[in-house]
XYZ file of C-alpha atoms in Angstrom:
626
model
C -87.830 -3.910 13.311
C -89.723 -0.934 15.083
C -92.761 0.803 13.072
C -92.504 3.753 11.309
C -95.039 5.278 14.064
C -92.370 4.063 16.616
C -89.314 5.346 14.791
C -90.986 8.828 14.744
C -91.755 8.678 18.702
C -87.907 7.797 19.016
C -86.618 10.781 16.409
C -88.727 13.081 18.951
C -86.698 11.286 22.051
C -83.858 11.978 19.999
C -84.128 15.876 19.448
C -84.826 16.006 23.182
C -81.645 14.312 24.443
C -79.750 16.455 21.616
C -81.479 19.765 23.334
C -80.116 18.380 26.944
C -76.842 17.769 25.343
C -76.379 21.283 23.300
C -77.259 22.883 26.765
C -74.808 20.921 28.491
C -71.974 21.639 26.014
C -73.188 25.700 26.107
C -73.156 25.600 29.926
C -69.602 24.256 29.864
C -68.613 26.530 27.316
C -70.074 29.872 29.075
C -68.281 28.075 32.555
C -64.733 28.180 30.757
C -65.600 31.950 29.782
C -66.500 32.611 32.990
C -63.318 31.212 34.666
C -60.999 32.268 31.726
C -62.099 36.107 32.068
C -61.613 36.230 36.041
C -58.250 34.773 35.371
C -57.593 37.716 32.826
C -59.298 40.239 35.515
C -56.893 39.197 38.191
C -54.008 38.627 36.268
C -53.146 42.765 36.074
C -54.790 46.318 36.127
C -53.443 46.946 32.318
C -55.007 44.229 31.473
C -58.368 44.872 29.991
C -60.974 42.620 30.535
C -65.256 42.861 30.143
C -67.543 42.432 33.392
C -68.137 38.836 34.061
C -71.946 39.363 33.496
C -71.034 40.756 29.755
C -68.515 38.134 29.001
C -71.502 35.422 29.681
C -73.542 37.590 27.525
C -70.896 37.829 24.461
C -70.435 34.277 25.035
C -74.461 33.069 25.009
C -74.577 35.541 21.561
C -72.014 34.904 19.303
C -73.496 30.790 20.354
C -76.667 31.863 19.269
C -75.653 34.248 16.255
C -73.401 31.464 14.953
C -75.990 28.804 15.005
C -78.686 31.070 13.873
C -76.507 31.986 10.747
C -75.907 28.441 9.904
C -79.455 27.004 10.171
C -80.620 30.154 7.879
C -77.364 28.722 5.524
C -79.140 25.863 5.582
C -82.941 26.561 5.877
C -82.958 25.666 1.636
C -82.996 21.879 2.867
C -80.560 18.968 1.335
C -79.176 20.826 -1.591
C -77.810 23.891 0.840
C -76.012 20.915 1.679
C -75.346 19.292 -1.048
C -73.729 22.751 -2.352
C -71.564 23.054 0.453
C -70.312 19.397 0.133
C -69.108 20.219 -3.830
C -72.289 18.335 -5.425
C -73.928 19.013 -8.575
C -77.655 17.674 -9.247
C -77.962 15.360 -12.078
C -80.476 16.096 -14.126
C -83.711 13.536 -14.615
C -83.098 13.099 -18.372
C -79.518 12.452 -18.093
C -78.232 10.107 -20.329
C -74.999 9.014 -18.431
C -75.357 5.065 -17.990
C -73.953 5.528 -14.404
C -76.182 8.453 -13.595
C -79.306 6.883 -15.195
C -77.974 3.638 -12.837
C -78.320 5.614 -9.834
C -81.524 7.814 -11.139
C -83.349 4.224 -11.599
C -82.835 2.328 -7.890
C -83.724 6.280 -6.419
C -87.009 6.197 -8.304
C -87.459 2.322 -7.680
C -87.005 3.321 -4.042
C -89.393 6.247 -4.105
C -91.826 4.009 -5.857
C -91.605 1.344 -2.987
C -91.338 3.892 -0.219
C -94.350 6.400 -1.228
C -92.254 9.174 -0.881
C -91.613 11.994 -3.908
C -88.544 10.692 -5.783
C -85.434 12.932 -3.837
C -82.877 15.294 -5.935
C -79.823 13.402 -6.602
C -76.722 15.477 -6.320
C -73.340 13.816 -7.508
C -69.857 14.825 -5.493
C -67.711 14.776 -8.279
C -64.395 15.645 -6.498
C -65.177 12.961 -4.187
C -63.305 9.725 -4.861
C -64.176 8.054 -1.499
C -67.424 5.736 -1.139
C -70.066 7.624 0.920
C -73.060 8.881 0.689
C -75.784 11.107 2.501
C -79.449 11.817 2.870
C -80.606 15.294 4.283
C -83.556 17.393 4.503
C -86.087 19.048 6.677
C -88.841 16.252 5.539
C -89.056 14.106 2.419
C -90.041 16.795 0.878
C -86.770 18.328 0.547
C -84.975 15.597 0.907
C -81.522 15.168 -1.560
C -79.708 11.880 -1.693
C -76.096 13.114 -2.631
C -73.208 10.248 -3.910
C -69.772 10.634 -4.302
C -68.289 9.935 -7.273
C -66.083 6.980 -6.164
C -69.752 5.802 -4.740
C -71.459 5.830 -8.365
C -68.235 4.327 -10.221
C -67.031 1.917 -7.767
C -70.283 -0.112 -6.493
C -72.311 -2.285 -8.191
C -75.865 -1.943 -8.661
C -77.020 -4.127 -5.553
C -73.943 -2.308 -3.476
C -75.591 0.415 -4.707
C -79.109 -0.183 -4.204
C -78.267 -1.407 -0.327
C -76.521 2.495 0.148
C -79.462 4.327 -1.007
C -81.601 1.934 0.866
C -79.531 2.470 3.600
C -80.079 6.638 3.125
C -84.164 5.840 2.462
C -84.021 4.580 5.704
C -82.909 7.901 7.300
C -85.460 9.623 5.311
C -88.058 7.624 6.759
C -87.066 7.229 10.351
C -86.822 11.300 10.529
C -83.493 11.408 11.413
C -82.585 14.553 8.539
C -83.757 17.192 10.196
C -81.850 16.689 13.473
C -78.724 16.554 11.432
C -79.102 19.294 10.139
C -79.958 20.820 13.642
C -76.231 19.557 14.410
C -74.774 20.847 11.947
C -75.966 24.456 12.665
C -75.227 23.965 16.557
C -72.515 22.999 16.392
C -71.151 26.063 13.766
C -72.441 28.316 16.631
C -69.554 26.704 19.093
C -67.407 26.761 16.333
C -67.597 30.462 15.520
C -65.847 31.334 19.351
C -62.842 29.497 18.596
C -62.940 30.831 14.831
C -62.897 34.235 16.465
C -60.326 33.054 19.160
C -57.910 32.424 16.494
C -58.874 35.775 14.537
C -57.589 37.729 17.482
C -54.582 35.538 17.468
C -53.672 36.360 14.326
C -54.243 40.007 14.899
C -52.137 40.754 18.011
C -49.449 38.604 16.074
C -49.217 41.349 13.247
C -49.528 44.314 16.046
C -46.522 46.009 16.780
C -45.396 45.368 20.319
C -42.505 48.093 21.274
C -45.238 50.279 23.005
C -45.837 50.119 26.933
C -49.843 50.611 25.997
C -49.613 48.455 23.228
C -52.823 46.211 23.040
C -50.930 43.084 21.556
C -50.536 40.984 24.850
C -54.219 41.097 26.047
C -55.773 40.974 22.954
C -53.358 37.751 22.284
C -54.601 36.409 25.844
C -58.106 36.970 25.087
C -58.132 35.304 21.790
C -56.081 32.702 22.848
C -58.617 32.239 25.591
C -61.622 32.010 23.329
C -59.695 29.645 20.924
C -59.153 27.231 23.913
C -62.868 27.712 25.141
C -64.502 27.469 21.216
C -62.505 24.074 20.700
C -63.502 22.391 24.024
C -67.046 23.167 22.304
C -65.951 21.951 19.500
C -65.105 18.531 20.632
C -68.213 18.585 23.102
C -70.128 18.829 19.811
C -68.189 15.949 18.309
C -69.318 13.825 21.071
C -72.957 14.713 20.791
C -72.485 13.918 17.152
C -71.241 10.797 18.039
C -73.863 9.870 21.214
C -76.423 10.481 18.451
C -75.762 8.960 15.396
C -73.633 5.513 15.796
C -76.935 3.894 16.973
C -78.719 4.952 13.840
C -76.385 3.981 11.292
C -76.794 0.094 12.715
C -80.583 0.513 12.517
C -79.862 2.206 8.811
C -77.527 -1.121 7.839
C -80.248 -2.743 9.486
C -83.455 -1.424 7.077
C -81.185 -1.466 4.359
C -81.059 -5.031 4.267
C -85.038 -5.798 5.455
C -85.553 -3.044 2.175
C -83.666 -5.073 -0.221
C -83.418 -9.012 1.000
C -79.872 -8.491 0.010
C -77.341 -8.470 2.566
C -74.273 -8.669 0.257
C -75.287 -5.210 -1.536
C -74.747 -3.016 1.727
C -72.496 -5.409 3.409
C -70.399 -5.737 0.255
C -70.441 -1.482 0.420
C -68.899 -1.554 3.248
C -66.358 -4.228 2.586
C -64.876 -1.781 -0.649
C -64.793 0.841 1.635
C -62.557 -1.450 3.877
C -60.057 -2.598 0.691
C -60.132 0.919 -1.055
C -57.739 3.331 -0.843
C -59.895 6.584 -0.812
C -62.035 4.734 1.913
C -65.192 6.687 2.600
C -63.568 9.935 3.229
C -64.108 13.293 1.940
C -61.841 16.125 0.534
C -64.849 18.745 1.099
C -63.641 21.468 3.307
C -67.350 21.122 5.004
C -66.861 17.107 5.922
C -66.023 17.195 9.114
C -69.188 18.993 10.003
C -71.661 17.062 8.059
C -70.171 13.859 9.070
C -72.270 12.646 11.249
C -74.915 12.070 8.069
C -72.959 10.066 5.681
C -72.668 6.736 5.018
C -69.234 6.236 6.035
C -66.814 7.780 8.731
C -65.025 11.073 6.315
C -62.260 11.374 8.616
C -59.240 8.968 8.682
C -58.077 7.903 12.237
C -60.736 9.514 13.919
C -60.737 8.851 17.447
C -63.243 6.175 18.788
C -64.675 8.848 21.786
C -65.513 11.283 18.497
C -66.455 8.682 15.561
C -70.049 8.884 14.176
C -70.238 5.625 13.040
C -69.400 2.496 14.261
C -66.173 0.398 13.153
C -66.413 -1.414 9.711
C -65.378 -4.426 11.099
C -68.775 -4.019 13.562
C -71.102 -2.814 10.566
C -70.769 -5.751 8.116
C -70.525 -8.234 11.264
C -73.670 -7.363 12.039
C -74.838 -7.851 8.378
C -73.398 -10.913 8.330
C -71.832 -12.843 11.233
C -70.378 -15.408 8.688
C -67.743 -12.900 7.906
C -64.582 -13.818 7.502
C -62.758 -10.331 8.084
C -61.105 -9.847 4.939
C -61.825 -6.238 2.825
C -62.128 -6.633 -0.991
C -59.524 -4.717 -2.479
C -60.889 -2.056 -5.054
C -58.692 -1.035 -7.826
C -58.830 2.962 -8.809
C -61.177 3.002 -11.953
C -60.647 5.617 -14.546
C -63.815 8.144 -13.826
C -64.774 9.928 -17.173
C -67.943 12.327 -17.679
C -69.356 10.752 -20.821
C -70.957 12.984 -22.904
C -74.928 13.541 -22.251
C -77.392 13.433 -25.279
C -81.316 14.008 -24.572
C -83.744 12.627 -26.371
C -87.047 14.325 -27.023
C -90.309 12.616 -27.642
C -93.253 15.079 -28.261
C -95.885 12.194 -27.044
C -95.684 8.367 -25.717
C -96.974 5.911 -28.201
C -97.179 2.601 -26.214
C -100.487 1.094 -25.772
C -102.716 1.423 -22.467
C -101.590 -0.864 -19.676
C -105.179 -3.059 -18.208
C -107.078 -2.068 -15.374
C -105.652 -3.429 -11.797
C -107.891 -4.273 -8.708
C -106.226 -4.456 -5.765
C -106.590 -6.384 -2.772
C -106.436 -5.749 0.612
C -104.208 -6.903 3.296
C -105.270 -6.353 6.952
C -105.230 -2.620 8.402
C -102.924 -3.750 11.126
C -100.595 -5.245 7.798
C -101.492 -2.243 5.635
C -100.387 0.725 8.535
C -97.445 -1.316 9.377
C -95.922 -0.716 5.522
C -96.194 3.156 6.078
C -92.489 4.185 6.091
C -91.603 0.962 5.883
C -89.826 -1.003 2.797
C -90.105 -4.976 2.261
C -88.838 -7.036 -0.848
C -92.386 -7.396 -2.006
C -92.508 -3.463 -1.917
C -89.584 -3.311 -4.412
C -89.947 -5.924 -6.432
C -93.615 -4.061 -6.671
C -91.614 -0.755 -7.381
C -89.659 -2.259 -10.011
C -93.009 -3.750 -12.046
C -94.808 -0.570 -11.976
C -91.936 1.306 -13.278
C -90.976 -1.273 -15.817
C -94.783 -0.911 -16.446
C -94.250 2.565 -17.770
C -93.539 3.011 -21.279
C -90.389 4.716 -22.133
C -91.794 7.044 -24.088
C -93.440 8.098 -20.518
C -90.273 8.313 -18.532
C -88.840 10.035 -20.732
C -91.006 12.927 -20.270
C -91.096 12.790 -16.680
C -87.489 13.416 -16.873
C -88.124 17.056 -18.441
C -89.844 19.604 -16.489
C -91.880 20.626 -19.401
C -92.699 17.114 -19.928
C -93.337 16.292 -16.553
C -96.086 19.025 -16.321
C -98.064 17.760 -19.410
C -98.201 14.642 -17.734
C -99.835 15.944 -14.961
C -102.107 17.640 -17.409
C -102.697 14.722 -18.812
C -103.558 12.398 -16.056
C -105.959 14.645 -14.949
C -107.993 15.501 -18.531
C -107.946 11.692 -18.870
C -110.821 11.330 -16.416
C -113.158 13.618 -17.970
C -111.354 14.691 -21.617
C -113.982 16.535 -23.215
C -114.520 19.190 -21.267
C -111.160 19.292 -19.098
C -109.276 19.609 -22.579
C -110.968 22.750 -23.875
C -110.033 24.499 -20.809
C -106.274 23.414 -21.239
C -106.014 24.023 -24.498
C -106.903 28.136 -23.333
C -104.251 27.675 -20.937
C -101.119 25.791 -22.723
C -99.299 25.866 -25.687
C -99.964 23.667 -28.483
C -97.339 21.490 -28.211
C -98.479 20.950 -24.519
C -101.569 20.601 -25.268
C -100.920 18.202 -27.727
C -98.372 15.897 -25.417
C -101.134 16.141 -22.759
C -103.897 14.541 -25.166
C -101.855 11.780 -25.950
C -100.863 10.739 -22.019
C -104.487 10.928 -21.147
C -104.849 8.617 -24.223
C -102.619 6.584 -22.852
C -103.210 6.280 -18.921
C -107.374 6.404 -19.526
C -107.621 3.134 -18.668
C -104.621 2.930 -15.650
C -105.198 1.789 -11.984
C -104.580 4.667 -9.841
C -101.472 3.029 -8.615
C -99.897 3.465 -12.099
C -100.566 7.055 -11.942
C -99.429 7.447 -7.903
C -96.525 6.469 -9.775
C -96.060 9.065 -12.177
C -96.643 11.675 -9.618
C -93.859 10.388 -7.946
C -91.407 10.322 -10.676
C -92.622 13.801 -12.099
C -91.615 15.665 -9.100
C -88.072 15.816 -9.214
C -88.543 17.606 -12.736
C -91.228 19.663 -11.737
C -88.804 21.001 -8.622
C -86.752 22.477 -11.550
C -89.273 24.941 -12.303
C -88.316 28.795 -11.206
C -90.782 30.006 -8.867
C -92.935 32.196 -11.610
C -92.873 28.732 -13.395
C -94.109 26.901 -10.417
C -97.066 29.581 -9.870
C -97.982 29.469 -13.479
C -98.197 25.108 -13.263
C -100.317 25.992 -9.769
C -102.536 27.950 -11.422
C -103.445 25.859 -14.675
C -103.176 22.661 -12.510
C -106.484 24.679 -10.272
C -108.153 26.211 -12.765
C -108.098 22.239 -14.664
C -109.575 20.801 -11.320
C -112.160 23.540 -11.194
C -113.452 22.825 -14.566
C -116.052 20.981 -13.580
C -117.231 22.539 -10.481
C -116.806 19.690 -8.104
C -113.403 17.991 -7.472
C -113.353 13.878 -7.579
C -111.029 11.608 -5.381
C -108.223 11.235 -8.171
C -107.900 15.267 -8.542
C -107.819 15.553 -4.567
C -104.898 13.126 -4.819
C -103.210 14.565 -7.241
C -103.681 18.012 -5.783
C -102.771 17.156 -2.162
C -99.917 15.182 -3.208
C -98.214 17.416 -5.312
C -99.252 20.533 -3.600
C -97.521 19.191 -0.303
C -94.584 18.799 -1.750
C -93.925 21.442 -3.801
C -94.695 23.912 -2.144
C -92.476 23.287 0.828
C -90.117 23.138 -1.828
C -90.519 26.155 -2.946
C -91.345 27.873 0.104
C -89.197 26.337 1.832
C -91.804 25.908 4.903
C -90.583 23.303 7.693
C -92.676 20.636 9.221
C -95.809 21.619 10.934
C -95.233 21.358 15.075
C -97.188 19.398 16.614
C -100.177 20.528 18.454
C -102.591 17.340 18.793
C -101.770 14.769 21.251
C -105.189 13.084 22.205
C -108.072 11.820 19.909
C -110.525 14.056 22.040
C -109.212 17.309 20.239
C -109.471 15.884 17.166
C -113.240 14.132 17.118
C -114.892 15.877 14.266
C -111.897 15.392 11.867
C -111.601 11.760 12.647
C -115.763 11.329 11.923
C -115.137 13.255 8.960
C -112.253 11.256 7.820
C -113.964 7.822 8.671
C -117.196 8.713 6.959
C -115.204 10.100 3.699
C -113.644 7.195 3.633
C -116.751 5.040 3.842
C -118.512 6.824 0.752
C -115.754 5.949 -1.425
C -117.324 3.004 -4.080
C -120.320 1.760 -4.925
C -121.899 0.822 -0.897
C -125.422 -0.320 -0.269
C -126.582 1.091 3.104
C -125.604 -1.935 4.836
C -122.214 -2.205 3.190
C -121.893 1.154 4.523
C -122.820 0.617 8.077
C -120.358 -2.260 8.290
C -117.410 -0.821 6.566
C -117.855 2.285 9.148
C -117.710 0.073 12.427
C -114.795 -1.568 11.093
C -113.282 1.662 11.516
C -115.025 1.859 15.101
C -114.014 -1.152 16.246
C -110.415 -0.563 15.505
C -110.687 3.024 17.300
C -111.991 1.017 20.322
C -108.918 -1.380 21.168
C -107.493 2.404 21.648
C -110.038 3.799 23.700
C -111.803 5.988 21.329
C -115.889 4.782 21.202
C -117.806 6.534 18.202
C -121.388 6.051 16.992
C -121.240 7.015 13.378
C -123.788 6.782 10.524
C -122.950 6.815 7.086
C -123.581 10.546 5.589
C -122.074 12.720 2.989
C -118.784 14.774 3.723
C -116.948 16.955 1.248
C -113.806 17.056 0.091
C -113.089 20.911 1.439
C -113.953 19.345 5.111
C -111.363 16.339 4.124
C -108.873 18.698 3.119
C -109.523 20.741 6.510
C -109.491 17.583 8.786
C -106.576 16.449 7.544
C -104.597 19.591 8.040
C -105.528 19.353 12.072
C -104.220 15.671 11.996
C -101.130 16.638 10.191
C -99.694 18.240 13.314
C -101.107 14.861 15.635
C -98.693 12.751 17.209
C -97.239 10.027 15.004
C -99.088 7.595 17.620
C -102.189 9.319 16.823
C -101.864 9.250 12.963
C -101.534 5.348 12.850
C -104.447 5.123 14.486
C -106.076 7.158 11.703
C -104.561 5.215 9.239
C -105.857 1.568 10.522
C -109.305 2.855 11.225
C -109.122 4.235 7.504
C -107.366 1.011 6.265
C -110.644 -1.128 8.628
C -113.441 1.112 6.369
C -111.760 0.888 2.679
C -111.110 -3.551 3.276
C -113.783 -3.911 5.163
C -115.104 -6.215 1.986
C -111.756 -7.233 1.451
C -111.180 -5.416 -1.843
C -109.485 -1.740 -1.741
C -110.781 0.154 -5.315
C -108.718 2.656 -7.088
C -110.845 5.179 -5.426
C -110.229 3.851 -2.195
C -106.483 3.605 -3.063
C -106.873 7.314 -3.936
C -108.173 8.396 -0.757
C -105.705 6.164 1.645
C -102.820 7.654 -0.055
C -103.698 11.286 -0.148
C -104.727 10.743 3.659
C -101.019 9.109 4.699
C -99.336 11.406 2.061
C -100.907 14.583 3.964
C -100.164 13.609 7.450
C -96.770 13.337 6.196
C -96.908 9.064 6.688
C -95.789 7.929 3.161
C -97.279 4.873 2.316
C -95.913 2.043 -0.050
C -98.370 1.663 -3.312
C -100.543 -1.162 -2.554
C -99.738 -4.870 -4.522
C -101.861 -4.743 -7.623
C -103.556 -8.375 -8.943
């Protein structure tokens, strides 16, 4: 399978040919006004009619308004919708075995993935199999499962549809959906309006001579006619775009999970059930083109988004014998939720890891990218956790002393009197005993947490979020100097909150060649190389690993080994974060060449490879511990 690096370069060839397409299916649009109103012009003097020019111009704005007002509908990422599609999020400390099913292979896929753990939003009207992943970048991504999807699968079936939706996540195909989505509405809204007019001239009297009743009828009949030849131009750019993806999706889904019967044996209950994969949502038909499964029934092969079932699990597996597995209706019943509350984990410390490195050519080509040995690694570090632990990352309350915790664990004394003037004593108290507990943790353990603490910590109102922001800086300023672990933590959770909460899309991008980005990269390289315990020799030969890799692309440096700062890291990796994705994997191996140079990656150098992929928005699977 293509790179993640590649995958991005194609999701950018991707919005372009959408952008050619939308102004095809606009220019035909306008074209039909333009012919429709000259008919109405020449068909009588009573009959009004606009000015040709002003009829293009209605027609080009009510586009735009229309679109415009759907992409602001949906500017809240995933759970805008998730809303619109009748879901409900399930809480993290949910105690419903079928919820805490699904809740477990999402975080287990997180884990693997190094992406923050996605909201989870349940369809509960929805007895059909499907599924869908949107977002305007991982960081507001939702994975959102019907109900039929949660109660009908098994857990592999299960894992292989989520896997399936990771994949989407990762190959940055969410935000163009939701692009479709709001273009689409924009053609949409002229035939809406069409059929408004319709309806109005139908309940006008017409015994008048100078009654309005017949043109207005012509004229909305004329935009109905023009906004549904839109309509089902948009269909087919729907189509064009996405039946290619969901066979790369099926595709990852089974790399991801070594497991061809889970997705494949998705599908096949989709074949033999009699809800299918379709929805009863009002809004399916225009967020089809994202979920799992087609949502219409006998929709036509010209406007299907995804390919035929029959196709999909022959491509899983050819051995196939073409026979659906009929699935019975189950009784679906909301069992009653009970929380439990744990003030403080008890379990003892897990051991210190080290952690070995791979090559940086093997290391860059797991960013965005999922293998077995990634989620079998997932599933050990989160079986690793104490449940104590996960229970508290389930609670947004909890989920914040964590934090807390991890980060007073690296220097307690002093980093606890300054939280205990900033939390109550119950937090305070719950933070003490994580730190306790994770003191002696590889920094992979505690990547992990992060992860899993998000989704609570996205529950926070926005005054809550700003008061977490500000204990969480004053805790890292305690000391007066900020170590590798706190930039992590910072950068990681900083990133992805607040675009949650702000709602800010993905930066543009600006970079496209190494020679506007020179001091960052030295910066980056030489940051890099001061991570550990170097002699001056180690040094020098960890940083033209990095140089040498820079060189098979062109790029020639002469660096020396010298101090940089964390406030120029932060800086340089701002600059990279709106680079090319061609341009960031180049980063990434000349970073990966410096930190296993010696063949060993630390837990600082862990620390500083994952807040550099995290921050140039390349998620990177936690590294295998030994």
């Amino acid at each position: 399978m293509a790179d993640f690096f590649l995958q991005q370069e194609k999701a950018r060839g991707r919005t372009r040919l959408f952008v050619f397409l939308f102004a095809l299916a606009v220019a035909a649009v306008i074209g039909l006004t333009y012919l429709l109103t000259g008919f109405v012009t020449l068909w009588g003097s009573k009959v009004w009619a606009p000015s040709l020019t002003l009829s293009l111009g209605i027609a080009g704005g009510i586009i735009g308004l229309g679109s415009g007002f759907k992409m602001l509908q949906l500017s809240a990422g995933g759970k805008a919708v998730a809303r619109e599609l009748g879901g409900r999020e399930v809480d993290p400390a949910t105690s419903d075995p079928d919820e805490r099913k699904l809740l477990n292979v999402v975080e287990e896929m997180s884990i693997a993935s190094g992406i923050p753990v996605p909201q989870v939003w349940i369809m509960d009207q929805e007895d059909g199999i499907n599924a869908f992943a949107a977002g305007t970048s991982p960081s507001s991504a939702v994975v959102g499962i019907t109900r039929g999807c949660m109660k009908e699968l098994t857990r592999d079936e299960l894992q292989g549809v989520v896997a399936h939706e990771f994949s989407h996540i990762l190959n940055g195909d969410m935000r163009l959906n939701l692009r479709l989505i709001g273009v689409v509405h924009g053609i949409l809204v002229i035939s809406i309006l069409g059929g408004l007019a319709c309806r109005v001239a139908a309940n006008m009297r017409g015994d008048s001579k100078n009654s309005p009743q017949i043109p207005i009828f012509i004229i909305g009949g004329s935009l109905y006619v023009i906004g549904y030849t839109g309509v089902l131009l948009g269909r087919m750019i729907k189509s064009a775009i996405s039946r290619q993806r969901e066979f790369l999706a099926d595709a990852s889904a089974v790399q991801f999970t070594r497991n061809p019967q889970g997705i494949a044996g998705a599908l096949m209950k989709i074949g033999g059930f009699s809800f299918g994969s379709r929805l009863k949502s009002g809004h399916a038909e225009e967020a089809s083109h994202m979920m799992f499964g087609n949502v219409l029934r006998g929709a036509a092969s010209l406007f299907a988004t995804h390919p035929p079932l029959e196709e999909r699990i022959s491509a899983i597996m050819p051995e196939w014998d073409g026979q659906f597995e009929q699935v019975p209706m189950s009784e679906i019943n909301a069992a009653p939720r009970h929380v439990e509350r744990r003030s403080a984990p008890q379990a003892a410390p897990a051991a210190g890891l080290s952690m070995l490195a791979a090559s940086p050519q093997d290391l860059v080509a797991r960013v965005g990218m999922l293998s077995p040995a990634d989620m079998e690694n997932a599933a050990r570090l989160r079986e690793g956790i104490p449940a104590e632990l996960l229970q508290l990352l389930r609670d947004a309350a909890g989920a914040q002393a964590v934090v807390f915790g991890l980060l007073i664990a690296t220097d307690e004394s002093a980093e606890t009197q300054t939280l205990a003037g900033l939390v109550d004593e119950q937090t305070l108290h719950t933070a003490r005993a994580v730190a306790e507990q994770v003191a002696a943790w590889h920094s992979t353990h505690a990547i992990a947490l992060i992860d899993l603490a998000i989704p609570a910590l996205r529950r926070l109102t926005p005054e809550e979020y700003k008061r977490f922001v500000s204990v969480l800086d004053e805790l890292i300023a305690t000391d007066h100097q900020l170590d590798l672990f706190e930039f992590m933590v910072q950068r990681v959770l900083r990133r992805h909150l607040d675009r949650w909460f702000s709602g800010a899309p993905p930066r543009k991008i600006r970079f496209r060649s190494f020679k506007q980005l020179l001091p960052e990269l030295e910066t980056l390289l030489t940051a890099m190389c001061g991570v550990g315990q170097r002699t001056p020799e180690e040094a020098t030969a960890a940083l033209k690993a990095g140089q040498d890799i820079l060189a098979q692309h062109g790029v020639h440096l002469k660096l020396e080994p010298r101090p940089a700062s964390l406030d120029d890291v932060s800086a340089a990796l701002e600059r990279f974060d709106a680079g090319t994705p061609l341009l960031k994997k180049q980063l990434l191996m000349a970073c990966a060449a410096v930190a296993g140079q010696d063949n060993h990656i630390s837990s600082e150098e862990a620390e500083l490879l994952r807040a550099v992929a995290d921050t140039i928005g390349c998620p990177m699977p936690p590294l295998n511990v030994a």
